[in-house]
Short mmCIF file of C-alpha atoms in Angstrom, two decimals:
data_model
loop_
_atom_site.label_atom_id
_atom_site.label_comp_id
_atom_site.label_asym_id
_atom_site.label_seq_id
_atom_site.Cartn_x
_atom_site.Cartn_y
_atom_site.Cartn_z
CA UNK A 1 -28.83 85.40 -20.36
CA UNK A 2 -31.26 88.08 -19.21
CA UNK A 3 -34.77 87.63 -19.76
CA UNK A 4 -37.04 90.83 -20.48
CA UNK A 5 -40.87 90.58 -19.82
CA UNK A 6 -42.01 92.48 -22.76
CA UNK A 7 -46.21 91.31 -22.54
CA UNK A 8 -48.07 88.39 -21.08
CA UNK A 9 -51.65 88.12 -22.85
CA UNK A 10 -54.69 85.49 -22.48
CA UNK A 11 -54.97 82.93 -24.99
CA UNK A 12 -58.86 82.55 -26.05
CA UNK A 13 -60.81 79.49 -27.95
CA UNK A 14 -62.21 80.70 -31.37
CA UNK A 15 -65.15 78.59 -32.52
CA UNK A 16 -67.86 79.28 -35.41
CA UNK A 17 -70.10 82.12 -34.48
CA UNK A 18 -72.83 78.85 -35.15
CA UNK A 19 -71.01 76.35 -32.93
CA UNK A 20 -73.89 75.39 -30.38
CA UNK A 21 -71.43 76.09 -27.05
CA UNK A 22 -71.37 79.98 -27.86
CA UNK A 23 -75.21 80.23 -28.21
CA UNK A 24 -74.76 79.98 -24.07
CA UNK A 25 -72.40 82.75 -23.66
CA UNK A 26 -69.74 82.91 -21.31
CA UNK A 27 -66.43 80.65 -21.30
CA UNK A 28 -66.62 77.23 -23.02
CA UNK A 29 -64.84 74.32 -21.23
CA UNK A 30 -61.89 72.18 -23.53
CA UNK A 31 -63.97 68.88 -22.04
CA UNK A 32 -66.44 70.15 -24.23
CA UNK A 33 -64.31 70.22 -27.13
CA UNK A 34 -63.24 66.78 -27.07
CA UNK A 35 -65.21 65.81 -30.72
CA UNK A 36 -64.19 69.05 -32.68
CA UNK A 37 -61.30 69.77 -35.43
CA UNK A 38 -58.81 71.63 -33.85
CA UNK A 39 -55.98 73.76 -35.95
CA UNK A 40 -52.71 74.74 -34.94
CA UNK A 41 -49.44 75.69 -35.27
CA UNK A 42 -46.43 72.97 -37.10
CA UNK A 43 -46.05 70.14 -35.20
CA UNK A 44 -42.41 71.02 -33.03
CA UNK A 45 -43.76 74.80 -32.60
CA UNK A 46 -44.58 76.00 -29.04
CA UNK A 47 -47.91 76.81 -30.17
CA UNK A 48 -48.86 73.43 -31.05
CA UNK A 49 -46.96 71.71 -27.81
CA UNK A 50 -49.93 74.00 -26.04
CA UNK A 51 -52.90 72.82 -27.94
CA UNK A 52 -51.81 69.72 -27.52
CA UNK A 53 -50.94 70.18 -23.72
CA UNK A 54 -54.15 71.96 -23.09
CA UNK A 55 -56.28 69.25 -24.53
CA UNK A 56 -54.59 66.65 -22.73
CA UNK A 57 -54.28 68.73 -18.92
CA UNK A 58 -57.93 70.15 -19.20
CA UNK A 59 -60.04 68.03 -21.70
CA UNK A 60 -58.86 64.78 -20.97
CA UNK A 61 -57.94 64.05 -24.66
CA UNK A 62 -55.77 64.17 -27.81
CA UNK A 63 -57.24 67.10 -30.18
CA UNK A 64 -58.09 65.74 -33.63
CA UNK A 65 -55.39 68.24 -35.37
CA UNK A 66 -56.63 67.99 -38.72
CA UNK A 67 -55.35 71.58 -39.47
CA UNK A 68 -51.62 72.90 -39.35
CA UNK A 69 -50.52 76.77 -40.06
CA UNK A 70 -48.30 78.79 -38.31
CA UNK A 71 -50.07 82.08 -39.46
CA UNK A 72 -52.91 83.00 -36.69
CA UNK A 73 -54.74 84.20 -39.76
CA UNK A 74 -55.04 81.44 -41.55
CA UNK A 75 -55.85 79.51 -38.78
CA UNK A 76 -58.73 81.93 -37.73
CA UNK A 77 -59.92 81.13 -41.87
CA UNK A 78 -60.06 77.84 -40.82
CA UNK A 79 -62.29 78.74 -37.79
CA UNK A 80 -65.30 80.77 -40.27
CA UNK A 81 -64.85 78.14 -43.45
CA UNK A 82 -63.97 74.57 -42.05
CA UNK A 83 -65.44 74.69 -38.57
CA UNK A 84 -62.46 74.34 -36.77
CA UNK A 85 -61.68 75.49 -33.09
CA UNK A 86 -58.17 77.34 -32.64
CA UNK A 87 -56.66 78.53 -28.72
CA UNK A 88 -55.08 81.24 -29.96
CA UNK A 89 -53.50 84.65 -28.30
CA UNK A 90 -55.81 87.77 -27.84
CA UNK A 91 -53.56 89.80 -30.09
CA UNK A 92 -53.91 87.69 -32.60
CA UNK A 93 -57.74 87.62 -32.38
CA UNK A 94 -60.10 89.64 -34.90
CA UNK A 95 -61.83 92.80 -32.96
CA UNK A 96 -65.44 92.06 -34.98
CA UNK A 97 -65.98 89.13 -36.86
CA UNK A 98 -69.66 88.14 -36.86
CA UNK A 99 -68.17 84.54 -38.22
CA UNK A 100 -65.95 83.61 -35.11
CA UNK A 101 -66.96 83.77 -31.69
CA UNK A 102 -64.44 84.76 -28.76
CA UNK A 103 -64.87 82.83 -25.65
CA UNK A 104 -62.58 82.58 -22.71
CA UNK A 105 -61.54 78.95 -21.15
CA UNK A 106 -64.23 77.52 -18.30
CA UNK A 107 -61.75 75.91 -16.68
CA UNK A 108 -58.65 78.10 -15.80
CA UNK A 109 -57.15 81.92 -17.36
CA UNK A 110 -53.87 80.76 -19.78
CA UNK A 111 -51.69 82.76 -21.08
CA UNK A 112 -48.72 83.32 -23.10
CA UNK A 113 -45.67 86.21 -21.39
CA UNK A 114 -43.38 87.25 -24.46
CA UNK A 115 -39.91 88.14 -23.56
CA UNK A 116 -36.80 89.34 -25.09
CA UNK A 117 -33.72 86.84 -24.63
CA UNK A 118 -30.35 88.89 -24.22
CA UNK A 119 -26.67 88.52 -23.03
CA UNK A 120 -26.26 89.15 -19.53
CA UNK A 121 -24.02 91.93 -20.50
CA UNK A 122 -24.04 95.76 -20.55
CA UNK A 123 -26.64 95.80 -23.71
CA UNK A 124 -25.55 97.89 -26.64
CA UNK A 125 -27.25 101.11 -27.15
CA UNK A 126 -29.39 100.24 -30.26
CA UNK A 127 -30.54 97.19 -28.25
CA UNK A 128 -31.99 99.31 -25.54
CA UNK A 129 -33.22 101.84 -27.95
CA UNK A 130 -35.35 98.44 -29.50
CA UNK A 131 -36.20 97.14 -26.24
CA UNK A 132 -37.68 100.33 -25.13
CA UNK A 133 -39.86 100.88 -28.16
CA UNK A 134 -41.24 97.55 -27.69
CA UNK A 135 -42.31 98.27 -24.25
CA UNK A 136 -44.09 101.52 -25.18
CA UNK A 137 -46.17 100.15 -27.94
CA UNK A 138 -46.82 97.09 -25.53
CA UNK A 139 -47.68 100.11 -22.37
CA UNK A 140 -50.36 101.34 -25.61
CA UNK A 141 -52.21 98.35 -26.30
#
């Protein structure tokens, strides 16, 4: 197999633009977290195997998972309507929403590196012509 590094990204917490940790500004530490509704990703995803993993290495703690979609934008719904915290990738993140608030981790940068799995053989041409595409819309972001 041949691996291709196509974009590695920070993951973020999204809280309530009310919660009472973004009223201080600046990055909000998972300890702190340890009493809120979390959502996630299905149970079995990679997404959810890093909530969980983050709670546990950084907080301490098993998040209360009370919420489960595998759509960022649902799960950033459930951030403005049910209070719920997400970690979630900065792609996937709203530019403006006056109802969520961004915040980076206090305790340590994460992030998520997206590649492209291949054979290790000579790839065919409309492979390469994919692969390159890919890495000049990720070069534009």
């Amino acid at each position: 197999m041949r691996f291709t590094r196509l974009l590695e990204e920070p993951l973020k917490l999204a809280l309530p633009a009310a919660h009472p940790l973004v009223r201080a500004g600046g990055p909000v530490a998972v300890t702190d977290l340890r009493s809120e509704v979390w959502t996630a990703s299905a149970e079995g995803t990679g997404h959810h195997a890093m909530v969980v993993g983050t709670c546990r290495a950084l907080g301490g703690y098993e998040p209360d998972l009370r919420h489960r979609s595998n759509d960022a934008d649902v799960q950033l719904e459930l951030v403005r309507v049910a209070a719920a915290v997400a970690l979630l990738p900065a792609l996937a993140l709203p530019a403006d929403d006056p109802a969520i608030a961004i915040r980076d981790v206090a305790e340590t940068t994460l992030n998520r590196r997206l590649v492209a799995a291949t054979r290790d053989t000579p790839p065919a041409p409309a492979l390469t012509t994919l692969l390159s595409a890919v890495q000049y819309q990720v070069a534009a972001l």
